[in-house]
Coordinates of C-alpha atoms and ligand atoms in Angstrom, one line a residue:
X1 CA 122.6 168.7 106.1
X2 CA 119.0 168.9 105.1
X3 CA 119.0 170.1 101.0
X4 CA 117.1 169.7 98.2
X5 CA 118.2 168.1 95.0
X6 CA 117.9 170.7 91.9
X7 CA 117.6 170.5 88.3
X8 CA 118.4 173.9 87.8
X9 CA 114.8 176.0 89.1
X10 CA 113.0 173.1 89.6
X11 CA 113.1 171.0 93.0
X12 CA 113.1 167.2 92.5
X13 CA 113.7 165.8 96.1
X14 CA 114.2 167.3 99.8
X15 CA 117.0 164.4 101.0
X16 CA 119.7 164.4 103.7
X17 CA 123.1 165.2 102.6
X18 CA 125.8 163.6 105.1
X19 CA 128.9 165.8 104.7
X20 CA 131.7 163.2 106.2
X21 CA 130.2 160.5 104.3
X22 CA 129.7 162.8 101.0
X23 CA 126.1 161.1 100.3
X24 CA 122.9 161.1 100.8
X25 CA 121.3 159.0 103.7
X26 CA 117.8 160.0 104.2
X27 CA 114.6 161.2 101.6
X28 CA 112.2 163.3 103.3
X29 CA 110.3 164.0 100.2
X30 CA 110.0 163.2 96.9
X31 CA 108.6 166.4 94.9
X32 CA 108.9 165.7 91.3
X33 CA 110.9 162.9 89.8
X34 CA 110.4 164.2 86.3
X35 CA 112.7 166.5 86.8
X36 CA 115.4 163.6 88.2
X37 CA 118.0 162.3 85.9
X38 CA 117.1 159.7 83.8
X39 CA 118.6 156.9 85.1
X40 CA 116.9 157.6 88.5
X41 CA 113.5 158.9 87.5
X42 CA 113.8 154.8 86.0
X43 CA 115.1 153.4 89.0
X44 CA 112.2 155.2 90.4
X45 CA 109.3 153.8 88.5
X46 CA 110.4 150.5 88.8
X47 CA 111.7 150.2 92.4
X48 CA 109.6 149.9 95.3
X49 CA 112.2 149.5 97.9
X50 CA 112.8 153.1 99.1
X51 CA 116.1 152.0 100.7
X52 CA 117.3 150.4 97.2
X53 CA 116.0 153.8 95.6
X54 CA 118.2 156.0 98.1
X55 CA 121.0 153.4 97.1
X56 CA 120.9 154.3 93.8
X57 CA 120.4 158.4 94.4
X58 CA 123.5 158.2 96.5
X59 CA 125.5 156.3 93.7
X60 CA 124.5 158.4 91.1
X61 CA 125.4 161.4 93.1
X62 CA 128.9 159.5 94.1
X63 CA 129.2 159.0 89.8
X64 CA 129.2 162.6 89.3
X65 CA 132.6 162.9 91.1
X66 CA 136.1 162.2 89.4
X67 CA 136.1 158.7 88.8
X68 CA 138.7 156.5 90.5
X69 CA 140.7 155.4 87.3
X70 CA 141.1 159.1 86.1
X71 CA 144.8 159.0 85.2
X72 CA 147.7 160.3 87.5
X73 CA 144.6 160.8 90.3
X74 CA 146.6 160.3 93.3
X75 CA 148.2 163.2 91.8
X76 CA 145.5 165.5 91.4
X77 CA 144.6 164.2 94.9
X78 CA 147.7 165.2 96.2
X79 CA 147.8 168.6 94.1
X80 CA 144.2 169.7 95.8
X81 CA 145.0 168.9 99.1
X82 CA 142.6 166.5 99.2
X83 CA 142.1 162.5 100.2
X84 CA 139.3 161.4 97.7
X85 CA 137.5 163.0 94.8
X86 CA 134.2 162.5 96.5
X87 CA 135.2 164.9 98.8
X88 CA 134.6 168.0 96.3
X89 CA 131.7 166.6 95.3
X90 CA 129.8 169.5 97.7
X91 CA 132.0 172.3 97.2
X92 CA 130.6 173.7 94.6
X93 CA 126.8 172.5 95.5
X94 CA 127.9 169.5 92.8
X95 CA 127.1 171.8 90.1
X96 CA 128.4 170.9 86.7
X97 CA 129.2 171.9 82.7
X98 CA 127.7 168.9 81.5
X99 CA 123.8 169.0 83.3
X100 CA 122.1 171.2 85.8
X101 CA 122.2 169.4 88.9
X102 CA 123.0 170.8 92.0
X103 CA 122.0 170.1 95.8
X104 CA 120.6 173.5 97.5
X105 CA 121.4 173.6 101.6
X106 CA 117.2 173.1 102.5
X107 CA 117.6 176.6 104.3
X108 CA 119.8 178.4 102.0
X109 CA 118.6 181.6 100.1
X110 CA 120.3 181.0 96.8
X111 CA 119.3 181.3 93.2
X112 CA 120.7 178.9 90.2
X113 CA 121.4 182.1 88.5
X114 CA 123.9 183.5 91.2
X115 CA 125.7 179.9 90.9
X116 CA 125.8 178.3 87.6
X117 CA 128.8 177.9 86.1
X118 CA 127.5 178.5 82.6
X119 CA 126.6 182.4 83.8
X120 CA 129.1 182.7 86.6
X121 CA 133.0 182.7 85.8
X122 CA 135.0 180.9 88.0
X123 CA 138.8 180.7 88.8
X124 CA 140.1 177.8 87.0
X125 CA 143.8 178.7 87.1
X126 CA 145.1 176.6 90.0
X127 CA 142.7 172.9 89.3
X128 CA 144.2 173.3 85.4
X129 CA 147.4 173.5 86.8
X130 CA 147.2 170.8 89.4
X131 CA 145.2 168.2 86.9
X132 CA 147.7 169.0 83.8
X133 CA 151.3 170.2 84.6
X134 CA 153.7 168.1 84.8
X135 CA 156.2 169.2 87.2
X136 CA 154.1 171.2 88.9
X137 CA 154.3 171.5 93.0
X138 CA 151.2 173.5 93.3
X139 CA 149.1 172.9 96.5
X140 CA 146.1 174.6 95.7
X141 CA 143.8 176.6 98.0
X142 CA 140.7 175.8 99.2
X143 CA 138.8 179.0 97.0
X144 CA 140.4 177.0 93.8
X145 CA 138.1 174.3 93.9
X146 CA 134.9 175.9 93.4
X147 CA 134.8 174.9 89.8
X148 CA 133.4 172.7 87.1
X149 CA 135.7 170.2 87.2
X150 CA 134.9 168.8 90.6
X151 CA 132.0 166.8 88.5
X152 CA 134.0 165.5 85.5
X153 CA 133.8 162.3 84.1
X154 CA 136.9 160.1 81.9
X155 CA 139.8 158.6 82.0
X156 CA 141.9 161.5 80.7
X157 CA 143.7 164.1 82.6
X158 CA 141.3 167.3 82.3
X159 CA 140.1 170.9 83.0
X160 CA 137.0 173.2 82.2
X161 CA 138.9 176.8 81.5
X162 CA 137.0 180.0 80.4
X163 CA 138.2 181.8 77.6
X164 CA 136.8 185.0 76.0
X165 CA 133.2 184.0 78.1
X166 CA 133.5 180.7 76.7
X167 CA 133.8 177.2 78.7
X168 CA 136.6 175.1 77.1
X169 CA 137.6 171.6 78.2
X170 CA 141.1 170.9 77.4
X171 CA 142.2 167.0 77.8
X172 CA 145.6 165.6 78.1
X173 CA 146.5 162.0 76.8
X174 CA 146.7 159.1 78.9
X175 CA 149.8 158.4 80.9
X176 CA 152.6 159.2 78.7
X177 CA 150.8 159.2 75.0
X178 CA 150.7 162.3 73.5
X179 CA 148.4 161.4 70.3
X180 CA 144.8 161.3 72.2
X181 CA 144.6 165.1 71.2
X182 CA 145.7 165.0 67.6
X183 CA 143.3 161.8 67.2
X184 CA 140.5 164.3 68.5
X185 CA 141.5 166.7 65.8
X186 CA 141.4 164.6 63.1
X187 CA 137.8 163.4 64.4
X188 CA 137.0 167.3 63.7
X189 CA 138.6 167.8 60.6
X190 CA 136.6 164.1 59.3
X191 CA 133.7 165.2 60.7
X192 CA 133.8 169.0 59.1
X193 CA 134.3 167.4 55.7
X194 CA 132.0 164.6 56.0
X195 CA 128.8 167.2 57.4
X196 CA 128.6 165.4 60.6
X197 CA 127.2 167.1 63.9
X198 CA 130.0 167.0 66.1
X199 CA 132.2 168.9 68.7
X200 CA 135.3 170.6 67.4
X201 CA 138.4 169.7 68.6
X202 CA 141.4 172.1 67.9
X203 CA 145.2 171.7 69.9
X204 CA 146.3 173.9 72.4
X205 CA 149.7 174.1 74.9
X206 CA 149.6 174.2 78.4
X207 CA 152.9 174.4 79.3
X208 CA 155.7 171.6 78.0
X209 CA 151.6 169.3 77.5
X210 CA 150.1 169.4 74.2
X211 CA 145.9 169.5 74.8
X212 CA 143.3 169.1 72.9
X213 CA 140.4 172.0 73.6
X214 CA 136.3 171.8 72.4
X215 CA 134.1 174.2 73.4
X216 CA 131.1 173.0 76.0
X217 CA 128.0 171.5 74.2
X218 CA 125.6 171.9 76.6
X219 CA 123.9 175.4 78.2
X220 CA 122.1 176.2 81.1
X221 CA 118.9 174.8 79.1
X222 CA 120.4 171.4 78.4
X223 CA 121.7 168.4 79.8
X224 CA 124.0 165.3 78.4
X225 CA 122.3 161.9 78.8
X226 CA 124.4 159.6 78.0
X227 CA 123.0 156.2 75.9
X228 CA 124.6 154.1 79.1
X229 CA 121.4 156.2 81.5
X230 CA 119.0 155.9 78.5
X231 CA 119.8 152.2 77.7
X232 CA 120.4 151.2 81.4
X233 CA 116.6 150.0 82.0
X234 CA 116.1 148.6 78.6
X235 CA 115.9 144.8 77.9
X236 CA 119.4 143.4 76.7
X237 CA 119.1 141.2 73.5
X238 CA 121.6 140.6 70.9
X239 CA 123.6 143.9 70.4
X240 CA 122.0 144.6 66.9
X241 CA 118.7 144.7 68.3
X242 CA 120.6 146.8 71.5
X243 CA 121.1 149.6 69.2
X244 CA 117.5 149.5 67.2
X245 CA 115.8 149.4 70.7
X246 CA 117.9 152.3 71.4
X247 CA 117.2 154.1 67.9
X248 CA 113.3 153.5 68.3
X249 CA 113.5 155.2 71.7
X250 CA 115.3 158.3 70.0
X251 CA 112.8 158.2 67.7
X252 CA 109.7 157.5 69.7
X253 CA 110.5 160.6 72.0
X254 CA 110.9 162.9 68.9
X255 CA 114.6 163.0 67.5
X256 CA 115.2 163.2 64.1
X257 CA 117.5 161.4 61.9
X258 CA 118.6 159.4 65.0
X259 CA 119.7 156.6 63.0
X260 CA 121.9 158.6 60.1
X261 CA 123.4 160.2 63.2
X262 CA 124.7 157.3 65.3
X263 CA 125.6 155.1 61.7
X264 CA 127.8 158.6 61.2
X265 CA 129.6 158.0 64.6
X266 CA 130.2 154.5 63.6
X267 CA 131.7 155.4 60.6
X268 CA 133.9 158.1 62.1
X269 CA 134.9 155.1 64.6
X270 CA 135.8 153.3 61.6
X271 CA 137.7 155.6 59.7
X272 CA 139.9 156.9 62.5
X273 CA 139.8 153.2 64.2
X274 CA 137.8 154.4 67.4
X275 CA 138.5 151.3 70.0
X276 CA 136.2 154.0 72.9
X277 CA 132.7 154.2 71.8
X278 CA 131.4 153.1 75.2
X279 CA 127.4 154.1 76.5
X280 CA 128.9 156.9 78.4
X281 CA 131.0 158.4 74.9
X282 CA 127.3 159.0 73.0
X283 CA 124.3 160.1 74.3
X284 CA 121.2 162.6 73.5
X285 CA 120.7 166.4 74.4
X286 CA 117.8 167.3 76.4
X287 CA 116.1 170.8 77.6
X288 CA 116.0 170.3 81.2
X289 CA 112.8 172.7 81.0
X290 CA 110.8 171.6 78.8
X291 CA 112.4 167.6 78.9
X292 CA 112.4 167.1 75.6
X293 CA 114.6 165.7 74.2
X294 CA 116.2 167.7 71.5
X295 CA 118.6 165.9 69.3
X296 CA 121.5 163.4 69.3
X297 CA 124.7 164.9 70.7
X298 CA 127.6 166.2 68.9
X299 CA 130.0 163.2 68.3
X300 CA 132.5 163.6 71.4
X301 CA 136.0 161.9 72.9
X302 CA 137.4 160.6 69.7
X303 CA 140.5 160.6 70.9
X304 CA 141.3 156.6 71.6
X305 CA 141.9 156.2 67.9
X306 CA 144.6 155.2 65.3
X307 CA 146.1 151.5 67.5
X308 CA 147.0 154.0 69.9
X309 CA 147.3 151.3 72.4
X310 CA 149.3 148.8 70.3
X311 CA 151.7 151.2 69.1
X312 CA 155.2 149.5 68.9
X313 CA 158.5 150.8 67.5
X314 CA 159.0 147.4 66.1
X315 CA 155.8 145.7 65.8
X316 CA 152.9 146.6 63.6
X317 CA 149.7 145.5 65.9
X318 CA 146.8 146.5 64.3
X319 CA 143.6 146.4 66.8
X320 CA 140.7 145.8 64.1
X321 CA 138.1 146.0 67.3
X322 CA 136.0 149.2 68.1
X323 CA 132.9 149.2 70.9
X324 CA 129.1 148.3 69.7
X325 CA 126.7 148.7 72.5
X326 CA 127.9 145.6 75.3
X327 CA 130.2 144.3 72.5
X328 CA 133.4 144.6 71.0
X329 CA 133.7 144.1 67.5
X330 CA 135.4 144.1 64.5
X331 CA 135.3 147.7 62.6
X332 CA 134.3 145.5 59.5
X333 CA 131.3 144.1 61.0
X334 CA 130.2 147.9 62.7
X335 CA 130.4 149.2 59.6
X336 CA 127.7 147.2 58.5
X337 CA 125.2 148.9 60.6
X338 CA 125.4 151.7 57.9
X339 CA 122.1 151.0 55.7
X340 CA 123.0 153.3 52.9
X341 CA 126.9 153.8 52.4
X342 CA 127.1 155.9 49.1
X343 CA 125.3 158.4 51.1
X344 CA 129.1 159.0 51.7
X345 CA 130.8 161.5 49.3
X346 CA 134.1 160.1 50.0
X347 CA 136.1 162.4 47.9
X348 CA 135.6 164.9 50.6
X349 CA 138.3 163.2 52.6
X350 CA 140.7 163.9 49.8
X351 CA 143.8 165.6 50.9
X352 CA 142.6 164.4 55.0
X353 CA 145.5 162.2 55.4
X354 CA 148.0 165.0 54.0
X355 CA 146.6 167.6 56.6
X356 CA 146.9 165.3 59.2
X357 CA 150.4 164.6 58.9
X358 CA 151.4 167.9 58.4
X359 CA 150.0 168.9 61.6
X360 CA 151.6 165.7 63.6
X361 CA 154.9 167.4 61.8
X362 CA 154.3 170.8 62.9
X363 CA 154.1 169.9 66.7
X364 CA 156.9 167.2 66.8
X365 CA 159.1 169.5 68.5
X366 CA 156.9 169.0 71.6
X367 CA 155.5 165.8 70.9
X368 CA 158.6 164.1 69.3
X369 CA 156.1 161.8 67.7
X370 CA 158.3 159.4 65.0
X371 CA 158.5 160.3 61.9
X372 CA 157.8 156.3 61.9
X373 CA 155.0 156.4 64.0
X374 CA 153.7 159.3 61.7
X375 CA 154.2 157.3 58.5
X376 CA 152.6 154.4 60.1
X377 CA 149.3 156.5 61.5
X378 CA 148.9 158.2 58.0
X379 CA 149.2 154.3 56.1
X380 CA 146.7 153.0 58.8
X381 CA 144.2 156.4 58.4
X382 CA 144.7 155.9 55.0
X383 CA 144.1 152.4 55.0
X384 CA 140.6 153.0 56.3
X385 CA 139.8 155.4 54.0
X386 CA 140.1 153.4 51.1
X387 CA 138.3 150.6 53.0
X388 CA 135.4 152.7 53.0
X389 CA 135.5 153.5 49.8
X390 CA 135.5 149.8 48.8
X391 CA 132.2 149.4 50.9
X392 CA 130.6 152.5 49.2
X393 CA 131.3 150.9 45.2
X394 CA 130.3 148.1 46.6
X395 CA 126.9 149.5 47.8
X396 CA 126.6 151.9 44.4
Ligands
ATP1 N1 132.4 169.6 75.2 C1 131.7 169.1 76.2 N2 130.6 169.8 76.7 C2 129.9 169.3 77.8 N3 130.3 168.1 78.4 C3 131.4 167.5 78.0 C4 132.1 167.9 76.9 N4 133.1 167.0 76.6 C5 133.0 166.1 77.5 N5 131.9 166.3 78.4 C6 131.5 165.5 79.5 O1 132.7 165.1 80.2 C7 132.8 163.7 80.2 C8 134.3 163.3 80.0 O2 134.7 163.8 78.8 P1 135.4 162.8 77.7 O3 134.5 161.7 77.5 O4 135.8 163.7 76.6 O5 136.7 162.4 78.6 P2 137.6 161.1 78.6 O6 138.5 161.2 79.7 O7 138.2 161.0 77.2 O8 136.5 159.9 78.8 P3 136.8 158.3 78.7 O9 136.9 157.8 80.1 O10 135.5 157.9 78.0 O11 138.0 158.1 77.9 C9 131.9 163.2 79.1 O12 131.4 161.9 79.3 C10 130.8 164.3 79.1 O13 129.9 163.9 80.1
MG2 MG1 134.6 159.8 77.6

């Protein structure tokens, strides 16, 4: 199928969309590659092999699909009727909540406006069922999956949902933990006290599942790019200078206080022990009409926080190790990355730890969380805390 590859009004590339194969195989024309995502206007620049450059178009468009380790997939698979994610990748024109690419059929009369799923509500009830229930044995129909979340990213179980005209994602823990959601609202709840920019989480219930739910952060003027597209055709050198190459950029293409902002997501990964910061977990906003690039994004998926990997009844395993560009490293040595630490007015965490484990109380009857596992989550968020504290009287 001839079609041309969008960013929302503005054409980038007439290609050849092979329907069976759920990729592109051919570039007629390239019209403007500003308009491209990042990664491939890069690839672009610096690549004069066509064939590698169509490689990489086809990949990217292949990365916007559910990835293959999303959690219980054969599930979902199985719920949608379906054989592989790449498979919806089309069905919607591979429109999504988190950019505004999409791939218009070359002789198709159609306007982003009609088809966005920013502006244009669309039935969400049968993928949030086949992606989150349970015990569910849903077979959805084929109407069902022209939605957002044929084009979401991460591990986690998930599903875009409308509510009151705005576009919520919810996200489920992974396999059987229950505490990804609660780790996201305590993220918030730092973040609110501390002044940080950052997405709210609040919980939710979908049926006998316990979700966490944040509002989109992007509009039909914006896109996510994440640092792993931004970073991806920069020089690697040691990781310190991996993250001031990757503040100067910030900084060179206008954002302000690009380095307060990411040493704020560091310290949120230290205080709530954030082992996920990976390139694809941070990123920069951008105006997809303009292509300036607007500001750091709200600090997102918090969620792999608190040893929530280690956790054991019996044993007390704490994982002192969160993500630093291509490294993982100790929190104590991230932390370091924070220039000026008594920026910090700590005392608005008092009380944090309290709230916290009143609200992993008030759901137990869902969760049935320990009141062990509670105690020992409160001690380690605690801990943290007065880690940091020790840093800023340090610093004073
Ligand atoms: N509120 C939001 N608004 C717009 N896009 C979002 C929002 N939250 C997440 N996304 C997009 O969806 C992707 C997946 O979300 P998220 O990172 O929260 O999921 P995850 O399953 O926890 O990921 P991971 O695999 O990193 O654990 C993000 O990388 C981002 O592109
Ligand atoms: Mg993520």
């Amino acid at each position: 199928m001839k079609c041309i590859l969008m960013n929302k009004n503005t054409e980038i590339a007439v290609l050849d969309y092979n329907e069976i194969l759920h990729g592109f195989d051919r570039i007629y024309e390239i019209i403007d590659i500003n308009y491209a995502p990042l990664i491939l206007k890069n690839y672009y620049e610096e690549e004069n092999d066509s064939l590698v450059f169509l490689n990489k178009l086809d990949e990217w468009f292949k990365g916007r699909g559910i990835p293959s380790w999303r959690d219980k997939l054969d599930l979902l698979l199985h719920r949608l009727n379906i054989t592989t994610p790449t498979e919806l990748l089309d069905k919607a024109f591979g429109l999504s909540l988190s950019d505004q690419y999409w791939i218009k059929p070359y002789d198709l009369k159609i306007n982003y406006d009609d088809i966005n799923f920013f502006d244009n509500d669309f039935d969400y009830s049968e993928f949030m069922e086949a992606s989150l229930s349970l015990n569910s044995k849903i077979i959805t129909s084929g109407k069902s999956l022209k939605t957002p979340n044929n084009t979401t990213d991460g591990m986690l179980k998930k599903a875009w949902i409308i509510d009151g005209g705005t576009r919520y994602l919810l996200k489920g823990g992974y396999k059987n933990e229950i505490l990804q959601p609660f780790n996201e609202v305590l993220a918030s709840m730092i973040c609110e006290r501390l002044g940080f920019d950052h997405v709210t989480y609040t919980l939710d219930t979908y049926k006998d599942l316990v979700v966490s739910k944040c509002p989109c952060f992007i509009n039909r003027d914006t896109e996510l790019i994440t640092a792993y597209q931004i970073r991806n055709n920069m020089k690697r050198n040691d990781n310190i200078e991996d993250y001031e190459d990757y503040i100067k950029v910030l900084e060179e293409e206008g954002i302000k206080n690009a380095r307060i902002k990411l040493e704020n997501m560091f310290i949120l990964d230290f205080l709530i022990m954030n082992e996920d910061r990976h390139l694809n977990n941070f990123g920069i906003i951008r105006d997809v009409n303009t292509l300036k690039w607007l500001d750091v994004a709200p600090i997102f998926d918090n969620g792999m926080a608190l040893n929530i990997e280690y956790y054991d009844e019996n044993e007390v395993m704490i994982s002192g190790h969160g993500r630093f560009f291509y490294e993982v490293k100790p929190f104590d040595e991230i932390i370091k990355v924070v220039k000026n630490p008594k920026r910090i007015d700590i005392t608005k965490l008092d009380g944090v730890v309290e709230e916290f484990d009143e609200l992993l109380h008030k759901y137990q009857y869902i969760t049935h969380i320990s009141d062990e596992r509670i105690l020992r989550l409160c001690i380690l968020l605690n801990r943290q805390i007065n880690k940091l504290k020790e840093i800023i009287k340090k610093d004073s």
